[in-house]
């Protein structure tokens, strides 16, 4: 029921596909896509920060007739800056120094770490009704997102299809022919990080291999300039998703690591 994005442009769809998409336009992250009345939509805009790492600049949410605009440490509802916790007919916005959370009674929970990582959990009543970077939530990986009828898309093509066209905003799509290189190195290191005793309670709750693959891609992308962003973002995501799934990750951060 959870779709997320984190770190070095990683995305995990509701159906469990993990892919990378480096676009820096505004995109439909997850929306109710039924023809008649759309109950919600979530758009995101990413940009590179001063360290050249991708971060989410803002999130734009519509819930029934409300519009919520989130930036780090800022929440705007229908054009008015609001103090959190903010409650209004069926919607609650909370924030602290680390997270901004939105709960909507119609069946949506959104959690953002005000930097790179966003998680949206949806009620199963939206099965088969969503579109966007999070996919169609039909329970079947690959199909309809990356294979649609006879067409098959790579992750860049798929991501570009989710762009929100805005008048007067010029924004270049990532090049679809430049699929992100796969990475076969660093498996041992990523495996040992993600199977450390701190994560013993997570093993059976999540698909470990997906996070190992994401960690390997991070290490390759870092090209040896190992800063905390490329080392820690996938491990942080694994820890968050484990907690979210009811697990209890132990203390994995140390004075010298992350």
JSON list of N, CA, C and O in Angstrom, two decimals, residues 88-140:
[
{"chain": "A", "resi": 88, "resn": "UNK", "atom": "N", "xyz": [-8.60, 20.31, 9.39]},
{"chain": "A", "resi": 88, "resn": "UNK", "atom": "CA", "xyz": [-9.78, 20.86, 8.73]},
{"chain": "A", "resi": 88, "resn": "UNK", "atom": "C", "xyz": [-10.51, 19.71, 8.06]},
{"chain": "A", "resi": 88, "resn": "UNK", "atom": "O", "xyz": [-9.87, 18.86, 7.45]},
{"chain": "A", "resi": 89, "resn": "UNK", "atom": "N", "xyz": [-11.80, 19.70, 8.19]},
{"chain": "A", "resi": 89, "resn": "UNK", "atom": "CA", "xyz": [-12.68, 18.63, 7.70]},
{"chain": "A", "resi": 89, "resn": "UNK", "atom": "C", "xyz": [-11.97, 17.47, 7.01]},
{"chain": "A", "resi": 89, "resn": "UNK", "atom": "O", "xyz": [-11.79, 17.46, 5.81]},
{"chain": "A", "resi": 90, "resn": "UNK", "atom": "N", "xyz": [-11.60, 16.50, 7.82]},
{"chain": "A", "resi": 90, "resn": "UNK", "atom": "CA", "xyz": [-11.08, 15.26, 7.26]},
{"chain": "A", "resi": 90, "resn": "UNK", "atom": "C", "xyz": [-9.62, 15.29, 6.85]},
{"chain": "A", "resi": 90, "resn": "UNK", "atom": "O", "xyz": [-9.14, 14.38, 6.19]},
{"chain": "A", "resi": 91, "resn": "UNK", "atom": "N", "xyz": [-8.89, 16.33, 7.23]},
{"chain": "A", "resi": 91, "resn": "UNK", "atom": "CA", "xyz": [-7.46, 16.38, 6.89]},
{"chain": "A", "resi": 91, "resn": "UNK", "atom": "C", "xyz": [-6.66, 16.96, 8.05]},
{"chain": "A", "resi": 91, "resn": "UNK", "atom": "O", "xyz": [-7.04, 17.95, 8.66]},
{"chain": "A", "resi": 92, "resn": "UNK", "atom": "N", "xyz": [-5.53, 16.31, 8.36]},
{"chain": "A", "resi": 92, "resn": "UNK", "atom": "CA", "xyz": [-4.65, 16.77, 9.45]},
{"chain": "A", "resi": 92, "resn": "UNK", "atom": "C", "xyz": [-3.24, 16.93, 8.89]},
{"chain": "A", "resi": 92, "resn": "UNK", "atom": "O", "xyz": [-2.74, 16.03, 8.20]},
{"chain": "A", "resi": 93, "resn": "UNK", "atom": "N", "xyz": [-2.61, 18.07, 9.14]},
{"chain": "A", "resi": 93, "resn": "UNK", "atom": "CA", "xyz": [-1.21, 18.28, 8.76]},
{"chain": "A", "resi": 93, "resn": "UNK", "atom": "C", "xyz": [-0.41, 18.45, 10.05]},
{"chain": "A", "resi": 93, "resn": "UNK", "atom": "O", "xyz": [-0.74, 19.30, 10.88]},
{"chain": "A", "resi": 94, "resn": "UNK", "atom": "N", "xyz": [0.63, 17.63, 10.21]},
{"chain": "A", "resi": 94, "resn": "UNK", "atom": "CA", "xyz": [1.51, 17.74, 11.38]},
{"chain": "A", "resi": 94, "resn": "UNK", "atom": "C", "xyz": [2.92, 17.98, 10.87]},
{"chain": "A", "resi": 94, "resn": "UNK", "atom": "O", "xyz": [3.27, 17.48, 9.80]},
{"chain": "A", "resi": 95, "resn": "UNK", "atom": "N", "xyz": [3.73, 18.70, 11.64]},
{"chain": "A", "resi": 95, "resn": "UNK", "atom": "CA", "xyz": [5.14, 18.74, 11.25]},
{"chain": "A", "resi": 95, "resn": "UNK", "atom": "C", "xyz": [6.00, 18.95, 12.48]},
{"chain": "A", "resi": 95, "resn": "UNK", "atom": "O", "xyz": [5.57, 19.54, 13.47]},
{"chain": "A", "resi": 96, "resn": "UNK", "atom": "N", "xyz": [7.22, 18.41, 12.41]},
{"chain": "A", "resi": 96, "resn": "UNK", "atom": "CA", "xyz": [8.23, 18.67, 13.44]},
{"chain": "A", "resi": 96, "resn": "UNK", "atom": "C", "xyz": [9.53, 18.96, 12.70]},
{"chain": "A", "resi": 96, "resn": "UNK", "atom": "O", "xyz": [9.51, 19.23, 11.51]},
{"chain": "A", "resi": 97, "resn": "UNK", "atom": "N", "xyz": [10.65, 18.90, 13.39]},
{"chain": "A", "resi": 97, "resn": "UNK", "atom": "CA", "xyz": [11.91, 19.27, 12.74]},
{"chain": "A", "resi": 97, "resn": "UNK", "atom": "C", "xyz": [12.31, 18.28, 11.66]},
{"chain": "A", "resi": 97, "resn": "UNK", "atom": "O", "xyz": [13.13, 18.58, 10.81]},
{"chain": "A", "resi": 98, "resn": "UNK", "atom": "N", "xyz": [11.76, 17.06, 11.72]},
{"chain": "A", "resi": 98, "resn": "UNK", "atom": "CA", "xyz": [12.23, 16.02, 10.81]},
{"chain": "A", "resi": 98, "resn": "UNK", "atom": "C", "xyz": [11.21, 15.67, 9.74]},
{"chain": "A", "resi": 98, "resn": "UNK", "atom": "O", "xyz": [11.56, 15.46, 8.59]},
{"chain": "A", "resi": 99, "resn": "UNK", "atom": "N", "xyz": [9.94, 15.61, 10.11]},
{"chain": "A", "resi": 99, "resn": "UNK", "atom": "CA", "xyz": [8.94, 15.13, 9.17]},
{"chain": "A", "resi": 99, "resn": "UNK", "atom": "C", "xyz": [7.78, 16.10, 9.02]},
{"chain": "A", "resi": 99, "resn": "UNK", "atom": "O", "xyz": [7.42, 16.79, 9.96]},
{"chain": "A", "resi": 100, "resn": "UNK", "atom": "N", "xyz": [7.17, 16.08, 7.84]},
{"chain": "A", "resi": 100, "resn": "UNK", "atom": "CA", "xyz": [5.85, 16.68, 7.65]},
{"chain": "A", "resi": 100, "resn": "UNK", "atom": "C", "xyz": [4.93, 15.52, 7.30]},
{"chain": "A", "resi": 100, "resn": "UNK", "atom": "O", "xyz": [5.27, 14.69, 6.45]},
{"chain": "A", "resi": 101, "resn": "UNK", "atom": "N", "xyz": [3.78, 15.45, 7.96]},
{"chain": "A", "resi": 101, "resn": "UNK", "atom": "CA", "xyz": [2.84, 14.35, 7.71]},
{"chain": "A", "resi": 101, "resn": "UNK", "atom": "C", "xyz": [1.46, 14.91, 7.41]},
{"chain": "A", "resi": 101, "resn": "UNK", "atom": "O", "xyz": [1.03, 15.87, 8.04]},
{"chain": "A", "resi": 102, "resn": "UNK", "atom": "N", "xyz": [0.81, 14.29, 6.45]},
{"chain": "A", "resi": 102, "resn": "UNK", "atom": "CA", "xyz": [-0.56, 14.67, 6.11]},
{"chain": "A", "resi": 102, "resn": "UNK", "atom": "C", "xyz": [-1.42, 13.41, 6.21]},
{"chain": "A", "resi": 102, "resn": "UNK", "atom": "O", "xyz": [-1.07, 12.38, 5.62]},
{"chain": "A", "resi": 103, "resn": "UNK", "atom": "N", "xyz": [-2.51, 13.49, 6.96]},
{"chain": "A", "resi": 103, "resn": "UNK", "atom": "CA", "xyz": [-3.46, 12.38, 7.07]},
{"chain": "A", "resi": 103, "resn": "UNK", "atom": "C", "xyz": [-4.77, 12.85, 6.48]},
{"chain": "A", "resi": 103, "resn": "UNK", "atom": "O", "xyz": [-5.28, 13.90, 6.87]},
{"chain": "A", "resi": 104, "resn": "UNK", "atom": "N", "xyz": [-5.32, 12.09, 5.54]},
{"chain": "A", "resi": 104, "resn": "UNK", "atom": "CA", "xyz": [-6.61, 12.46, 4.97]},
{"chain": "A", "resi": 104, "resn": "UNK", "atom": "C", "xyz": [-7.58, 11.31, 5.18]},
{"chain": "A", "resi": 104, "resn": "UNK", "atom": "O", "xyz": [-7.25, 10.15, 4.92]},
{"chain": "A", "resi": 105, "resn": "UNK", "atom": "N", "xyz": [-8.76, 11.67, 5.66]},
{"chain": "A", "resi": 105, "resn": "UNK", "atom": "CA", "xyz": [-9.75, 10.67, 6.03]},
{"chain": "A", "resi": 105, "resn": "UNK", "atom": "C", "xyz": [-10.17, 9.80, 4.84]},
{"chain": "A", "resi": 105, "resn": "UNK", "atom": "O", "xyz": [-10.60, 8.66, 5.02]},
{"chain": "A", "resi": 106, "resn": "UNK", "atom": "N", "xyz": [-10.03, 10.32, 3.63]},
{"chain": "A", "resi": 106, "resn": "UNK", "atom": "CA", "xyz": [-10.45, 9.52, 2.48]},
{"chain": "A", "resi": 106, "resn": "UNK", "atom": "C", "xyz": [-9.55, 8.32, 2.24]},
{"chain": "A", "resi": 106, "resn": "UNK", "atom": "O", "xyz": [-9.81, 7.48, 1.39]},
{"chain": "A", "resi": 107, "resn": "UNK", "atom": "N", "xyz": [-8.42, 8.21, 3.01]},
{"chain": "A", "resi": 107, "resn": "UNK", "atom": "CA", "xyz": [-7.59, 7.01, 2.90]},
{"chain": "A", "resi": 107, "resn": "UNK", "atom": "C", "xyz": [-6.18, 7.26, 2.41]},
{"chain": "A", "resi": 107, "resn": "UNK", "atom": "O", "xyz": [-5.61, 6.44, 1.70]},
{"chain": "A", "resi": 108, "resn": "UNK", "atom": "N", "xyz": [-5.60, 8.41, 2.79]},
{"chain": "A", "resi": 108, "resn": "UNK", "atom": "CA", "xyz": [-4.24, 8.74, 2.34]},
{"chain": "A", "resi": 108, "resn": "UNK", "atom": "C", "xyz": [-3.40, 9.20, 3.53]},
{"chain": "A", "resi": 108, "resn": "UNK", "atom": "O", "xyz": [-3.87, 9.97, 4.37]},
{"chain": "A", "resi": 109, "resn": "UNK", "atom": "N", "xyz": [-2.18, 8.70, 3.59]},
{"chain": "A", "resi": 109, "resn": "UNK", "atom": "CA", "xyz": [-1.20, 9.20, 4.57]},
{"chain": "A", "resi": 109, "resn": "UNK", "atom": "C", "xyz": [0.05, 9.57, 3.77]},
{"chain": "A", "resi": 109, "resn": "UNK", "atom": "O", "xyz": [0.53, 8.77, 2.95]},
{"chain": "A", "resi": 110, "resn": "UNK", "atom": "N", "xyz": [0.56, 10.77, 4.00]},
{"chain": "A", "resi": 110, "resn": "UNK", "atom": "CA", "xyz": [1.76, 11.22, 3.31]},
{"chain": "A", "resi": 110, "resn": "UNK", "atom": "C", "xyz": [2.81, 11.60, 4.37]},
{"chain": "A", "resi": 110, "resn": "UNK", "atom": "O", "xyz": [2.50, 12.30, 5.33]},
{"chain": "A", "resi": 111, "resn": "UNK", "atom": "N", "xyz": [4.03, 11.10, 4.20]},
{"chain": "A", "resi": 111, "resn": "UNK", "atom": "CA", "xyz": [5.11, 11.41, 5.15]},
{"chain": "A", "resi": 111, "resn": "UNK", "atom": "C", "xyz": [6.33, 11.86, 4.35]},
{"chain": "A", "resi": 111, "resn": "UNK", "atom": "O", "xyz": [6.81, 11.14, 3.47]},
{"chain": "A", "resi": 112, "resn": "UNK", "atom": "N", "xyz": [6.82, 13.06, 4.66]},
{"chain": "A", "resi": 112, "resn": "UNK", "atom": "CA", "xyz": [7.97, 13.62, 3.94]},
{"chain": "A", "resi": 112, "resn": "UNK", "atom": "C", "xyz": [9.03, 14.01, 4.97]},
{"chain": "A", "resi": 112, "resn": "UNK", "atom": "O", "xyz": [8.72, 14.65, 5.96]},
{"chain": "A", "resi": 113, "resn": "UNK", "atom": "N", "xyz": [10.28, 13.65, 4.68]},
{"chain": "A", "resi": 113, "resn": "UNK", "atom": "CA", "xyz": [11.35, 14.02, 5.63]},
{"chain": "A", "resi": 113, "resn": "UNK", "atom": "C", "xyz": [11.89, 15.42, 5.36]},
{"chain": "A", "resi": 113, "resn": "UNK", "atom": "O", "xyz": [12.96, 15.78, 5.85]},
{"chain": "A", "resi": 114, "resn": "UNK", "atom": "N", "xyz": [11.17, 16.21, 4.56]},
{"chain": "A", "resi": 114, "resn": "UNK", "atom": "CA", "xyz": [11.53, 17.60, 4.23]},
{"chain": "A", "resi": 114, "resn": "UNK", "atom": "C", "xyz": [12.83, 17.70, 3.44]},
{"chain": "A", "resi": 114, "resn": "UNK", "atom": "O", "xyz": [13.36, 18.79, 3.24]},
{"chain": "A", "resi": 115, "resn": "UNK", "atom": "N", "xyz": [13.31, 16.53, 2.99]},
{"chain": "A", "resi": 115, "resn": "UNK", "atom": "CA", "xyz": [14.51, 16.53, 2.13]},
{"chain": "A", "resi": 115, "resn": "UNK", "atom": "C", "xyz": [14.23, 15.66, 0.91]},
{"chain": "A", "resi": 115, "resn": "UNK", "atom": "O", "xyz": [13.48, 16.07, 0.03]},
{"chain": "A", "resi": 116, "resn": "UNK", "atom": "N", "xyz": [14.80, 14.46, 0.92]},
{"chain": "A", "resi": 116, "resn": "UNK", "atom": "CA", "xyz": [14.76, 13.65, -0.30]},
{"chain": "A", "resi": 116, "resn": "UNK", "atom": "C", "xyz": [13.67, 12.58, -0.30]},
{"chain": "A", "resi": 116, "resn": "UNK", "atom": "O", "xyz": [13.36, 12.02, -1.34]},
{"chain": "A", "resi": 117, "resn": "UNK", "atom": "N", "xyz": [13.10, 12.26, 0.86]},
{"chain": "A", "resi": 117, "resn": "UNK", "atom": "CA", "xyz": [12.29, 11.04, 0.96]},
{"chain": "A", "resi": 117, "resn": "UNK", "atom": "C", "xyz": [10.82, 11.32, 1.23]},
{"chain": "A", "resi": 117, "resn": "UNK", "atom": "O", "xyz": [10.47, 12.04, 2.17]},
{"chain": "A", "resi": 118, "resn": "UNK", "atom": "N", "xyz": [9.98, 10.73, 0.40]},
{"chain": "A", "resi": 118, "resn": "UNK", "atom": "CA", "xyz": [8.53, 10.90, 0.50]},
{"chain": "A", "resi": 118, "resn": "UNK", "atom": "C", "xyz": [7.87, 9.54, 0.42]},
{"chain": "A", "resi": 118, "resn": "UNK", "atom": "O", "xyz": [8.27, 8.69, -0.39]},
{"chain": "A", "resi": 119, "resn": "UNK", "atom": "N", "xyz": [6.87, 9.33, 1.28]},
{"chain": "A", "resi": 119, "resn": "UNK", "atom": "CA", "xyz": [6.16, 8.06, 1.30]},
{"chain": "A", "resi": 119, "resn": "UNK", "atom": "C", "xyz": [4.66, 8.36, 1.29]},
{"chain": "A", "resi": 119, "resn": "UNK", "atom": "O", "xyz": [4.21, 9.24, 2.02]},
{"chain": "A", "resi": 120, "resn": "UNK", "atom": "N", "xyz": [3.91, 7.67, 0.45]},
{"chain": "A", "resi": 120, "resn": "UNK", "atom": "CA", "xyz": [2.45, 7.84, 0.43]},
{"chain": "A", "resi": 120, "resn": "UNK", "atom": "C", "xyz": [1.83, 6.46, 0.60]},
{"chain": "A", "resi": 120, "resn": "UNK", "atom": "O", "xyz": [2.18, 5.51, -0.11]},
{"chain": "A", "resi": 121, "resn": "UNK", "atom": "N", "xyz": [0.93, 6.37, 1.57]},
{"chain": "A", "resi": 121, "resn": "UNK", "atom": "CA", "xyz": [0.21, 5.11, 1.80]},
{"chain": "A", "resi": 121, "resn": "UNK", "atom": "C", "xyz": [-1.26, 5.36, 1.47]},
{"chain": "A", "resi": 121, "resn": "UNK", "atom": "O", "xyz": [-1.82, 6.37, 1.88]},
{"chain": "A", "resi": 122, "resn": "UNK", "atom": "N", "xyz": [-1.84, 4.43, 0.70]},
{"chain": "A", "resi": 122, "resn": "UNK", "atom": "CA", "xyz": [-3.22, 4.61, 0.25]},
{"chain": "A", "resi": 122, "resn": "UNK", "atom": "C", "xyz": [-4.09, 3.45, 0.67]},
{"chain": "A", "resi": 122, "resn": "UNK", "atom": "O", "xyz": [-3.65, 2.30, 0.67]},
{"chain": "A", "resi": 123, "resn": "UNK", "atom": "N", "xyz": [-5.33, 3.76, 0.96]},
{"chain": "A", "resi": 123, "resn": "UNK", "atom": "CA", "xyz": [-6.33, 2.74, 1.23]},
{"chain": "A", "resi": 123, "resn": "UNK", "atom": "C", "xyz": [-6.50, 1.85, 0.00]},
{"chain": "A", "resi": 123, "resn": "UNK", "atom": "O", "xyz": [-6.40, 2.32, -1.14]},
{"chain": "A", "resi": 124, "resn": "UNK", "atom": "N", "xyz": [-6.80, 0.57, 0.25]},
{"chain": "A", "resi": 124, "resn": "UNK", "atom": "CA", "xyz": [-6.93, -0.35, -0.88]},
{"chain": "A", "resi": 124, "resn": "UNK", "atom": "C", "xyz": [-8.15, -0.05, -1.76]},
{"chain": "A", "resi": 124, "resn": "UNK", "atom": "O", "xyz": [-8.27, -0.59, -2.84]},
{"chain": "A", "resi": 125, "resn": "UNK", "atom": "N", "xyz": [-9.04, 0.85, -1.31]},
{"chain": "A", "resi": 125, "resn": "UNK", "atom": "CA", "xyz": [-10.17, 1.19, -2.18]},
{"chain": "A", "resi": 125, "resn": "UNK", "atom": "C", "xyz": [-9.70, 1.90, -3.46]},
{"chain": "A", "resi": 125, "resn": "UNK", "atom": "O", "xyz": [-10.46, 2.01, -4.41]},
{"chain": "A", "resi": 126, "resn": "UNK", "atom": "N", "xyz": [-8.43, 2.36, -3.45]},
{"chain": "A", "resi": 126, "resn": "UNK", "atom": "CA", "xyz": [-7.90, 3.01, -4.66]},
{"chain": "A", "resi": 126, "resn": "UNK", "atom": "C", "xyz": [-7.20, 2.03, -5.60]},
{"chain": "A", "resi": 126, "resn": "UNK", "atom": "O", "xyz": [-6.61, 2.44, -6.60]},
{"chain": "A", "resi": 127, "resn": "UNK", "atom": "N", "xyz": [-7.25, 0.73, -5.28]},
{"chain": "A", "resi": 127, "resn": "UNK", "atom": "CA", "xyz": [-6.69, -0.28, -6.19]},
{"chain": "A", "resi": 127, "resn": "UNK", "atom": "C", "xyz": [-7.16, -0.03, -7.61]},
{"chain": "A", "resi": 127, "resn": "UNK", "atom": "O", "xyz": [-8.37, 0.18, -7.82]},
{"chain": "A", "resi": 128, "resn": "UNK", "atom": "N", "xyz": [-6.22, -0.08, -8.54]},
{"chain": "A", "resi": 128, "resn": "UNK", "atom": "CA", "xyz": [-6.56, 0.04, -9.96]},
{"chain": "A", "resi": 128, "resn": "UNK", "atom": "C", "xyz": [-7.03, 1.43, -10.38]},
{"chain": "A", "resi": 128, "resn": "UNK", "atom": "O", "xyz": [-7.43, 1.61, -11.51]},
{"chain": "A", "resi": 129, "resn": "UNK", "atom": "N", "xyz": [-6.98, 2.39, -9.46]},
{"chain": "A", "resi": 129, "resn": "UNK", "atom": "CA", "xyz": [-7.53, 3.71, -9.78]},
{"chain": "A", "resi": 129, "resn": "UNK", "atom": "C", "xyz": [-6.47, 4.80, -9.81]},
{"chain": "A", "resi": 129, "resn": "UNK", "atom": "O", "xyz": [-6.82, 5.97, -9.98]},
{"chain": "A", "resi": 130, "resn": "UNK", "atom": "N", "xyz": [-5.20, 4.46, -9.61]},
{"chain": "A", "resi": 130, "resn": "UNK", "atom": "CA", "xyz": [-4.21, 5.54, -9.52]},
{"chain": "A", "resi": 130, "resn": "UNK", "atom": "C", "xyz": [-3.34, 5.62, -10.77]},
{"chain": "A", "resi": 130, "resn": "UNK", "atom": "O", "xyz": [-3.25, 4.67, -11.55]},
{"chain": "A", "resi": 131, "resn": "UNK", "atom": "N", "xyz": [-2.70, 6.78, -10.92]},
{"chain": "A", "resi": 131, "resn": "UNK", "atom": "CA", "xyz": [-1.72, 6.92, -11.98]},
{"chain": "A", "resi": 131, "resn": "UNK", "atom": "C", "xyz": [-0.62, 7.83, -11.45]},
{"chain": "A", "resi": 131, "resn": "UNK", "atom": "O", "xyz": [-0.74, 8.40, -10.37]},
{"chain": "A", "resi": 132, "resn": "UNK", "atom": "N", "xyz": [0.48, 7.95, -12.20]},
{"chain": "A", "resi": 132, "resn": "UNK", "atom": "CA", "xyz": [1.60, 8.78, -11.76]},
{"chain": "A", "resi": 132, "resn": "UNK", "atom": "C", "xyz": [2.85, 7.93, -11.58]},
{"chain": "A", "resi": 132, "resn": "UNK", "atom": "O", "xyz": [2.89, 6.76, -11.96]},
{"chain": "A", "resi": 133, "resn": "UNK", "atom": "N", "xyz": [3.86, 8.53, -10.99]},
{"chain": "A", "resi": 133, "resn": "UNK", "atom": "CA", "xyz": [5.14, 7.84, -10.79]},
{"chain": "A", "resi": 133, "resn": "UNK", "atom": "C", "xyz": [4.97, 6.61, -9.91]},
{"chain": "A", "resi": 133, "resn": "UNK", "atom": "O", "xyz": [5.78, 5.69, -9.93]},
{"chain": "A", "resi": 134, "resn": "UNK", "atom": "N", "xyz": [3.91, 6.59, -9.10]},
{"chain": "A", "resi": 134, "resn": "UNK", "atom": "CA", "xyz": [3.64, 5.45, -8.21]},
{"chain": "A", "resi": 134, "resn": "UNK", "atom": "C", "xyz": [2.91, 4.30, -8.89]},
{"chain": "A", "resi": 134, "resn": "UNK", "atom": "O", "xyz": [2.70, 3.25, -8.29]},
{"chain": "A", "resi": 135, "resn": "UNK", "atom": "N", "xyz": [2.48, 4.50, -10.14]},
{"chain": "A", "resi": 135, "resn": "UNK", "atom": "CA", "xyz": [1.86, 3.40, -10.87]},
{"chain": "A", "resi": 135, "resn": "UNK", "atom": "C", "xyz": [0.36, 3.27, -10.63]},
{"chain": "A", "resi": 135, "resn": "UNK", "atom": "O", "xyz": [-0.27, 4.12, -10.02]},
{"chain": "A", "resi": 136, "resn": "UNK", "atom": "N", "xyz": [-0.19, 2.14, -11.11]},
{"chain": "A", "resi": 136, "resn": "UNK", "atom": "CA", "xyz": [-1.66, 2.01, -11.14]},
{"chain": "A", "resi": 136, "resn": "UNK", "atom": "C", "xyz": [-2.22, 1.22, -9.97]},
{"chain": "A", "resi": 136, "resn": "UNK", "atom": "O", "xyz": [-3.43, 1.06, -9.86]},
{"chain": "A", "resi": 137, "resn": "UNK", "atom": "N", "xyz": [-1.35, 0.71, -9.09]},
{"chain": "A", "resi": 137, "resn": "UNK", "atom": "CA", "xyz": [-1.82, 0.08, -7.85]},
{"chain": "A", "resi": 137, "resn": "UNK", "atom": "C", "xyz": [-2.75, -1.09, -8.16]},
{"chain": "A", "resi": 137, "resn": "UNK", "atom": "O", "xyz": [-3.76, -1.28, -7.51]},
{"chain": "A", "resi": 138, "resn": "UNK", "atom": "N", "xyz": [-2.36, -1.89, -9.18]},
{"chain": "A", "resi": 138, "resn": "UNK", "atom": "CA", "xyz": [-3.22, -3.03, -9.50]},
{"chain": "A", "resi": 138, "resn": "UNK", "atom": "C", "xyz": [-2.68, -4.34, -8.92]},
{"chain": "A", "resi": 138, "resn": "UNK", "atom": "O", "xyz": [-3.20, -5.42, -9.19]},
{"chain": "A", "resi": 139, "resn": "UNK", "atom": "N", "xyz": [-1.60, -4.23, -8.13]},
{"chain": "A", "resi": 139, "resn": "UNK", "atom": "CA", "xyz": [-1.05, -5.43, -7.49]},
{"chain": "A", "resi": 139, "resn": "UNK", "atom": "C", "xyz": [-0.10, -6.21, -8.36]},
{"chain": "A", "resi": 139, "resn": "UNK", "atom": "O", "xyz": [0.51, -7.18, -7.91]},
{"chain": "A", "resi": 140, "resn": "UNK", "atom": "N", "xyz": [0.05, -5.80, -9.63]},
{"chain": "A", "resi": 140, "resn": "UNK", "atom": "CA", "xyz": [0.92, -6.55, -10.54]},
{"chain": "A", "resi": 140, "resn": "UNK", "atom": "C", "xyz": [2.12, -5.69, -10.92]},
{"chain": "A", "resi": 140, "resn": "UNK", "atom": "O", "xyz": [1.95, -4.65, -11.55]}
]
